[in-house]
PDB file of N, CA and C in Angstrom:
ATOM      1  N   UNK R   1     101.688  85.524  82.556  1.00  0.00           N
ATOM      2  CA  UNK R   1     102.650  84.550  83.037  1.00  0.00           C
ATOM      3  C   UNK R   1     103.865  84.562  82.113  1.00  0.00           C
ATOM      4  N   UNK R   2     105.179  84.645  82.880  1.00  0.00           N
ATOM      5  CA  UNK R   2     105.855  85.215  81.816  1.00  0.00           C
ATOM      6  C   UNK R   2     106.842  83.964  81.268  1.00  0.00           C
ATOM      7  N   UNK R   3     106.428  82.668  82.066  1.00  0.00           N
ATOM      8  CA  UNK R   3     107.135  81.439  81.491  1.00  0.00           C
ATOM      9  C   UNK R   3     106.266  81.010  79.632  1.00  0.00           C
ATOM     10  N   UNK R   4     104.794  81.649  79.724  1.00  0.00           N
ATOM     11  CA  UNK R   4     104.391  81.709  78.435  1.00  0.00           C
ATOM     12  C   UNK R   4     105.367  82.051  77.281  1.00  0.00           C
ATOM     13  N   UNK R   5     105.298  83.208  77.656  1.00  0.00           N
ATOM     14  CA  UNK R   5     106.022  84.275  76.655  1.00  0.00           C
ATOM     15  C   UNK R   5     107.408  83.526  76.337  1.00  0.00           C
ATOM     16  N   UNK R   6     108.400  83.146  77.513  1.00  0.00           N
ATOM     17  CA  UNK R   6     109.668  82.583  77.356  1.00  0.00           C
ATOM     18  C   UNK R   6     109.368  81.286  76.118  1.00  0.00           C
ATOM     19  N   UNK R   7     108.605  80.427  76.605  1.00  0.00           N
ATOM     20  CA  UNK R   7     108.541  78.910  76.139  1.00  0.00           C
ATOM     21  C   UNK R   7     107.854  79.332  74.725  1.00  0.00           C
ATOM     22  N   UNK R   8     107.317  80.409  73.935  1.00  0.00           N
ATOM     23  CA  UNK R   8     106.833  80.731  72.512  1.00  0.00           C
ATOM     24  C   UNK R   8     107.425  80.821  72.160  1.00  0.00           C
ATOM     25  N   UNK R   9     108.832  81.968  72.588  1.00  0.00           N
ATOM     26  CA  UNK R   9     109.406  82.532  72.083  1.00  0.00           C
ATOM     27  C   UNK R   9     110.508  81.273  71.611  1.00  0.00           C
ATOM     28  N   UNK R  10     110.936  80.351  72.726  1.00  0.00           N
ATOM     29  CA  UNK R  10     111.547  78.967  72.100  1.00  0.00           C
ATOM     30  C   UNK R  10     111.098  78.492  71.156  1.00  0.00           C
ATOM     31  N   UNK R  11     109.661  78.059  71.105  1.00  0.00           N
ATOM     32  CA  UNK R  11     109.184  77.559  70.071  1.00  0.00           C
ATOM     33  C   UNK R  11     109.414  78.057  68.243  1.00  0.00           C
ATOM     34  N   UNK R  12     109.329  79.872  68.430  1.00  0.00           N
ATOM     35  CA  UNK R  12     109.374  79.913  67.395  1.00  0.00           C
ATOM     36  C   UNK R  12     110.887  80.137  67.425  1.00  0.00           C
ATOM     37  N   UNK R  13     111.690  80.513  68.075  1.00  0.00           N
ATOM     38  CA  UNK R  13     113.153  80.543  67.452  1.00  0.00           C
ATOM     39  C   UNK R  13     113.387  78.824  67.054  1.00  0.00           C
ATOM     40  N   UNK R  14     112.988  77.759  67.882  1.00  0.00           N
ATOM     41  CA  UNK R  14     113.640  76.120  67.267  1.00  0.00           C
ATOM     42  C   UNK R  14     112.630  76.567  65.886  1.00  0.00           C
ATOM     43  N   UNK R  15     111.358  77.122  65.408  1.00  0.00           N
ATOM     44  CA  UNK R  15     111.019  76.844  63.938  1.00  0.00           C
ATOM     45  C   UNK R  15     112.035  77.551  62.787  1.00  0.00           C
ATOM     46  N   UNK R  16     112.250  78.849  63.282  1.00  0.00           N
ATOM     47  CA  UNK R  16     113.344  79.902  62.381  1.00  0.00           C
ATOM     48  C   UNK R  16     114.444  79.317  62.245  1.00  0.00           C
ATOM     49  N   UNK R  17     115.037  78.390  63.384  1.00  0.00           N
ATOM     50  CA  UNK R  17     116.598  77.952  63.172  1.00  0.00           C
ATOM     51  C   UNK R  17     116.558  76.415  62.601  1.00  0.00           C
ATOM     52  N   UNK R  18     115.279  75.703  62.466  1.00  0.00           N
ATOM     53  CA  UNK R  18     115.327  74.565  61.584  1.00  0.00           C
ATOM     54  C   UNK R  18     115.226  75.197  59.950  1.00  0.00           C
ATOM     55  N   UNK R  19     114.273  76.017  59.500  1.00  0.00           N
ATOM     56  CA  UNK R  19     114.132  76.438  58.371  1.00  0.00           C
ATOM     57  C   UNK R  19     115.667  76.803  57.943  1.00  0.00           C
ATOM     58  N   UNK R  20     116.565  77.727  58.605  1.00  0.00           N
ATOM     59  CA  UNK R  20     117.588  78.054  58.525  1.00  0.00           C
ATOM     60  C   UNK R  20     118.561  77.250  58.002  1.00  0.00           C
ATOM     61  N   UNK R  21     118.519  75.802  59.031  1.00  0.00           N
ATOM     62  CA  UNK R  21     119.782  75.190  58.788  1.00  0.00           C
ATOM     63  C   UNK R  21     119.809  74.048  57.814  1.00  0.00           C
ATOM     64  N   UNK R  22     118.067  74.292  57.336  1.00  0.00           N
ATOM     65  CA  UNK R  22     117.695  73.462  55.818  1.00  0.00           C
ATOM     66  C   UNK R  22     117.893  71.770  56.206  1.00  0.00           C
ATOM     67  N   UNK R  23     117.970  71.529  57.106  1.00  0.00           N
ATOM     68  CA  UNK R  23     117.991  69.722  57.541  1.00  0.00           C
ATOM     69  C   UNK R  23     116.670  69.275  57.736  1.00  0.00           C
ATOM     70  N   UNK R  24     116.052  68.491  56.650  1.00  0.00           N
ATOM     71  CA  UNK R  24     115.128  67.859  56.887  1.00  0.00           C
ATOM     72  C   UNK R  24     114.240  67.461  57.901  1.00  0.00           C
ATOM     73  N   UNK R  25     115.296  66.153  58.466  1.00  0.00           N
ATOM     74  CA  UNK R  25     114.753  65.692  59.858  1.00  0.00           C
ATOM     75  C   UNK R  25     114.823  67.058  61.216  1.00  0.00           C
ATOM     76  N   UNK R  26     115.249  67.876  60.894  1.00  0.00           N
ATOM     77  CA  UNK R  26     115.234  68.852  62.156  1.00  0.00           C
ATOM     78  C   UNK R  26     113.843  70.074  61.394  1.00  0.00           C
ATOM     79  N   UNK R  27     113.827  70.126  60.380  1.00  0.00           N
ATOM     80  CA  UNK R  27     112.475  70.578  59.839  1.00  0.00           C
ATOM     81  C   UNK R  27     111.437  69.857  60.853  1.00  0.00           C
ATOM     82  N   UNK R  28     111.259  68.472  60.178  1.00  0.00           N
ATOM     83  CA  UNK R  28     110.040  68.058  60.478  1.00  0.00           C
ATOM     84  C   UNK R  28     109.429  67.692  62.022  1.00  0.00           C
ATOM     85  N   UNK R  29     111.019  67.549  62.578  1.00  0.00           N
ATOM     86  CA  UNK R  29     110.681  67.427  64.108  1.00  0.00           C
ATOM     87  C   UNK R  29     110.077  69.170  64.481  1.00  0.00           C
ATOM     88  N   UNK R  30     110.688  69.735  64.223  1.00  0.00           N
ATOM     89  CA  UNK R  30     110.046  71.665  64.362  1.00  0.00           C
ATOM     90  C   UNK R  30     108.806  71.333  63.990  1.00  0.00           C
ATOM     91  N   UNK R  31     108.146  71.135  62.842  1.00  0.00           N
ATOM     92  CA  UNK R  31     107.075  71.073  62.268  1.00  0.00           C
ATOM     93  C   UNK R  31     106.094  70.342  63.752  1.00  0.00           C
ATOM     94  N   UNK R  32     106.989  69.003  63.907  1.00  0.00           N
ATOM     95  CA  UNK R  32     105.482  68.769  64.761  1.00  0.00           C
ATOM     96  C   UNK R  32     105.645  68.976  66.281  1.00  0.00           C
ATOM     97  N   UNK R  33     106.733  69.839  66.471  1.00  0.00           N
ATOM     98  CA  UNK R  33     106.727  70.487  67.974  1.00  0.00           C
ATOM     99  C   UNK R  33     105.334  71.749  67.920  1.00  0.00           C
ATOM    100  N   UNK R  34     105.529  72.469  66.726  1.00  0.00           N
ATOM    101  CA  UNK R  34     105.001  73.237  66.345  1.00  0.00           C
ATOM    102  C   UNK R  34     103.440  73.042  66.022  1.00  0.00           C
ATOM    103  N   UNK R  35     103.133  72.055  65.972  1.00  0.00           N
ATOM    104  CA  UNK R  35     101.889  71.280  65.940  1.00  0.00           C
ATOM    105  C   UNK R  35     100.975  71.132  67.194  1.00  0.00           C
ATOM    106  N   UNK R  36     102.169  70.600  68.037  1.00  0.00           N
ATOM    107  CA  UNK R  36     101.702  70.222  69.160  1.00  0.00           C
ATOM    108  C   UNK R  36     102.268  71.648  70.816  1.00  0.00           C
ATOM    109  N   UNK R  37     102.478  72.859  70.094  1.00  0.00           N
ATOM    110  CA  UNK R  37     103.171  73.691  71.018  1.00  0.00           C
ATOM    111  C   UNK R  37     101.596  74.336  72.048  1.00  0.00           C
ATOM    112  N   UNK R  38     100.487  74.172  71.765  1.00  0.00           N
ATOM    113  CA  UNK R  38      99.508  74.142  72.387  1.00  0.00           C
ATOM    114  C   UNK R  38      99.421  73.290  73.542  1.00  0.00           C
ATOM    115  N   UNK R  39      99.417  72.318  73.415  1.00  0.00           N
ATOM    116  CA  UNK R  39      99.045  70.725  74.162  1.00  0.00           C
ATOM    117  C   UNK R  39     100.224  70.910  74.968  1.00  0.00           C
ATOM    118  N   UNK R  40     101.490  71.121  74.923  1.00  0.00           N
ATOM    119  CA  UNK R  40     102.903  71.074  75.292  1.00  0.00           C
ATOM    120  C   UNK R  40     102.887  72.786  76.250  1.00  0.00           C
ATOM    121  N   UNK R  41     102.104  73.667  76.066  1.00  0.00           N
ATOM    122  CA  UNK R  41     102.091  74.680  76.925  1.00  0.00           C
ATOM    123  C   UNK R  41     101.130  74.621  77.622  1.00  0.00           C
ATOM    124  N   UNK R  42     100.136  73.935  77.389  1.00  0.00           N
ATOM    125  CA  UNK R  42      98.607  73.560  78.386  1.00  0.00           C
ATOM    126  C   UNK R  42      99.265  72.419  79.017  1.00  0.00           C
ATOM    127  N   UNK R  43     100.292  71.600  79.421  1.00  0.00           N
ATOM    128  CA  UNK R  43     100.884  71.126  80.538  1.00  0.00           C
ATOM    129  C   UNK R  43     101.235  71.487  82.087  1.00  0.00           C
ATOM    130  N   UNK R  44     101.934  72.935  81.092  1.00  0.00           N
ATOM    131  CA  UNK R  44     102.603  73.743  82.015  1.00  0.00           C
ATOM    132  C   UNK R  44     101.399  74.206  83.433  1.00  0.00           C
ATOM    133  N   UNK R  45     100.186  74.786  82.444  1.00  0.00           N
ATOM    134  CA  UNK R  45      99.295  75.229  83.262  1.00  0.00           C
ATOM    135  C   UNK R  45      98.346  74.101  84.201  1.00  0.00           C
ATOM    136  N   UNK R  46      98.318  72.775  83.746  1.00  0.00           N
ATOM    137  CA  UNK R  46      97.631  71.808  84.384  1.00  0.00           C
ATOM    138  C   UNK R  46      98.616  70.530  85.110  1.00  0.00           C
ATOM    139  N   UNK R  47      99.516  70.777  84.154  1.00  0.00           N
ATOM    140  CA  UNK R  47     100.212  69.168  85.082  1.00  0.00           C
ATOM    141  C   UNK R  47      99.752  68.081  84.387  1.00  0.00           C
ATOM    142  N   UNK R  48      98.773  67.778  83.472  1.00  0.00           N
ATOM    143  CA  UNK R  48      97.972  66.533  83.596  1.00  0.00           C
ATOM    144  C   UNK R  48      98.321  66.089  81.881  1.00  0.00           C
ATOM    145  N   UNK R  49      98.704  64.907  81.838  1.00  0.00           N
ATOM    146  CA  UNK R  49      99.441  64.278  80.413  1.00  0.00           C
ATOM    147  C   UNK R  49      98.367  63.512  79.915  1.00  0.00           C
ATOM    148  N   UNK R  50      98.120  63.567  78.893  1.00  0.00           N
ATOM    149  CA  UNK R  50      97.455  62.609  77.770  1.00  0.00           C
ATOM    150  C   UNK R  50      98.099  61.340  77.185  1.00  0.00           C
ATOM    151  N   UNK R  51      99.156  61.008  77.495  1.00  0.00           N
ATOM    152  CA  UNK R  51      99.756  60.282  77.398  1.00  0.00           C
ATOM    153  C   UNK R  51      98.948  58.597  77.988  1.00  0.00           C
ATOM    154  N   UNK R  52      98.374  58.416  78.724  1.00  0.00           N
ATOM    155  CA  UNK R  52      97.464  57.531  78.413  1.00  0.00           C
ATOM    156  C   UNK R  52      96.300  57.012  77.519  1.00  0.00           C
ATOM    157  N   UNK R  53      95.677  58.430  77.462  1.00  0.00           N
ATOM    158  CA  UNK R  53      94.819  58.368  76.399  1.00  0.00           C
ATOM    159  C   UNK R  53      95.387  58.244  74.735  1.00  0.00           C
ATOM    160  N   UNK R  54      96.212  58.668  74.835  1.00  0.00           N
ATOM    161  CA  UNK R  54      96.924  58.876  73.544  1.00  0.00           C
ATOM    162  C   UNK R  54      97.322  56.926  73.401  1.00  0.00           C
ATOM    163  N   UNK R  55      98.164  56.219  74.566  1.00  0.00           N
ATOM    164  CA  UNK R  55      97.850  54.703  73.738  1.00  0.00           C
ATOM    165  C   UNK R  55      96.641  54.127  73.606  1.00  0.00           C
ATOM    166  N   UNK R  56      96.115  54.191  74.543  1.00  0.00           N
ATOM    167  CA  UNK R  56      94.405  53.999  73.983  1.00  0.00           C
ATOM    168  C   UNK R  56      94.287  54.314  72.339  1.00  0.00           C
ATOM    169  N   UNK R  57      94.077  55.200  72.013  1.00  0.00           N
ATOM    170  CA  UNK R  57      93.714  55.555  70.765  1.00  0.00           C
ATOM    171  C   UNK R  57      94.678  54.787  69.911  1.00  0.00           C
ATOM    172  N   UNK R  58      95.947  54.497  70.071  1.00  0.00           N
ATOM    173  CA  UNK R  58      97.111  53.967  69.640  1.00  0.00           C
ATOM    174  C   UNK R  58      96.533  52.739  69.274  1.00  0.00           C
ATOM    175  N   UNK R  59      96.147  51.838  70.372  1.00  0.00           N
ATOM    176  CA  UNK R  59      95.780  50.490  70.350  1.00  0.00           C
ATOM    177  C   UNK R  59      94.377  50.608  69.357  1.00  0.00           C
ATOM    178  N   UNK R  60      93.474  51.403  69.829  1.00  0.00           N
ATOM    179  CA  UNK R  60      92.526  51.416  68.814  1.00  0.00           C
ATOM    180  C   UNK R  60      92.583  51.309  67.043  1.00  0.00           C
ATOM    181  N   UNK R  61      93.987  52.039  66.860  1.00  0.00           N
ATOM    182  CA  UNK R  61      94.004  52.360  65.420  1.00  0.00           C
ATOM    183  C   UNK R  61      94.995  50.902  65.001  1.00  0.00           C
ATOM    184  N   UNK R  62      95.449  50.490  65.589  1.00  0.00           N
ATOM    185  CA  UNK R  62      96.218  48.526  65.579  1.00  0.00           C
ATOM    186  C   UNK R  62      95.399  48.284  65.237  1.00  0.00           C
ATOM    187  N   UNK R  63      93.918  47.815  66.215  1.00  0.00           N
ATOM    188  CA  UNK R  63      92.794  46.749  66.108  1.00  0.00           C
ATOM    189  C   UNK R  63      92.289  47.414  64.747  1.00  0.00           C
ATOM    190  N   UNK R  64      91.861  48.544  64.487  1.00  0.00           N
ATOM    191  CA  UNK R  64      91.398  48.792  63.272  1.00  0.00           C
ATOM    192  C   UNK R  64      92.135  48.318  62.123  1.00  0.00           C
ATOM    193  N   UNK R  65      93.714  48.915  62.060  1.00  0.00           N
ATOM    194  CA  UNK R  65      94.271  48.248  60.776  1.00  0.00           C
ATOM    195  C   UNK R  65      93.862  46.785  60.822  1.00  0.00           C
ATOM    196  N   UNK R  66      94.441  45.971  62.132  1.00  0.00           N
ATOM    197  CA  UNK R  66      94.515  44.628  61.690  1.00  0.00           C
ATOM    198  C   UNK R  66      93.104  43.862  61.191  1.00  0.00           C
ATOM    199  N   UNK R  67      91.519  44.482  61.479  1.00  0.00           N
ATOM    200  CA  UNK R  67      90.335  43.986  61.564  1.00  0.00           C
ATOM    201  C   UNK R  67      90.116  44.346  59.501  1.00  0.00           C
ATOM    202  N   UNK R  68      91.020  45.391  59.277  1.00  0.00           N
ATOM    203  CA  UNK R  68      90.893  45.618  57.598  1.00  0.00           C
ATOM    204  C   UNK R  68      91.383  44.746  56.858  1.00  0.00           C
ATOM    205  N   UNK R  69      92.775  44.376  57.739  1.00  0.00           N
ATOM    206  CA  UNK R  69      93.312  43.216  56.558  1.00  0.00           C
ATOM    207  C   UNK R  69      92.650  41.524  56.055  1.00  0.00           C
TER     208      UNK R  69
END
């Protein structure tokens, strides 16, 4: 599938051209595109977002901090 190949090849040119242009905040956003460039290309092939589950877990880790303090 050759939208694979295209959308890597983005991925790693945005990592080469953050390292490049030495800006922090554009580092670290690369960093966690780059983290997450799996999850973000397994979209493509399913359609289907985690994005619910993901506040779930969100809310979970609230109730936890707040049940520590």
């Amino acid at each position: 599938t050759t939208y694979l190949v295209h959308y890597r090849t983005g991925f790693a040119r945005l990592g080469s051209q953050a390292r490049e242009n030495k800006v922090l905040q554009l580092m670290n956003m690369a960093s966690a595109v780059m983290a997450h460039r799996i999850g973000i290309l397994a979209w493509y092939d399913s359609n289907i977002s985690t994005g619910n589950l993901d506040d779930i877990n969100n809310k979970i880790k609230v109730l936890k901090r707040v049940i520590q303090r």
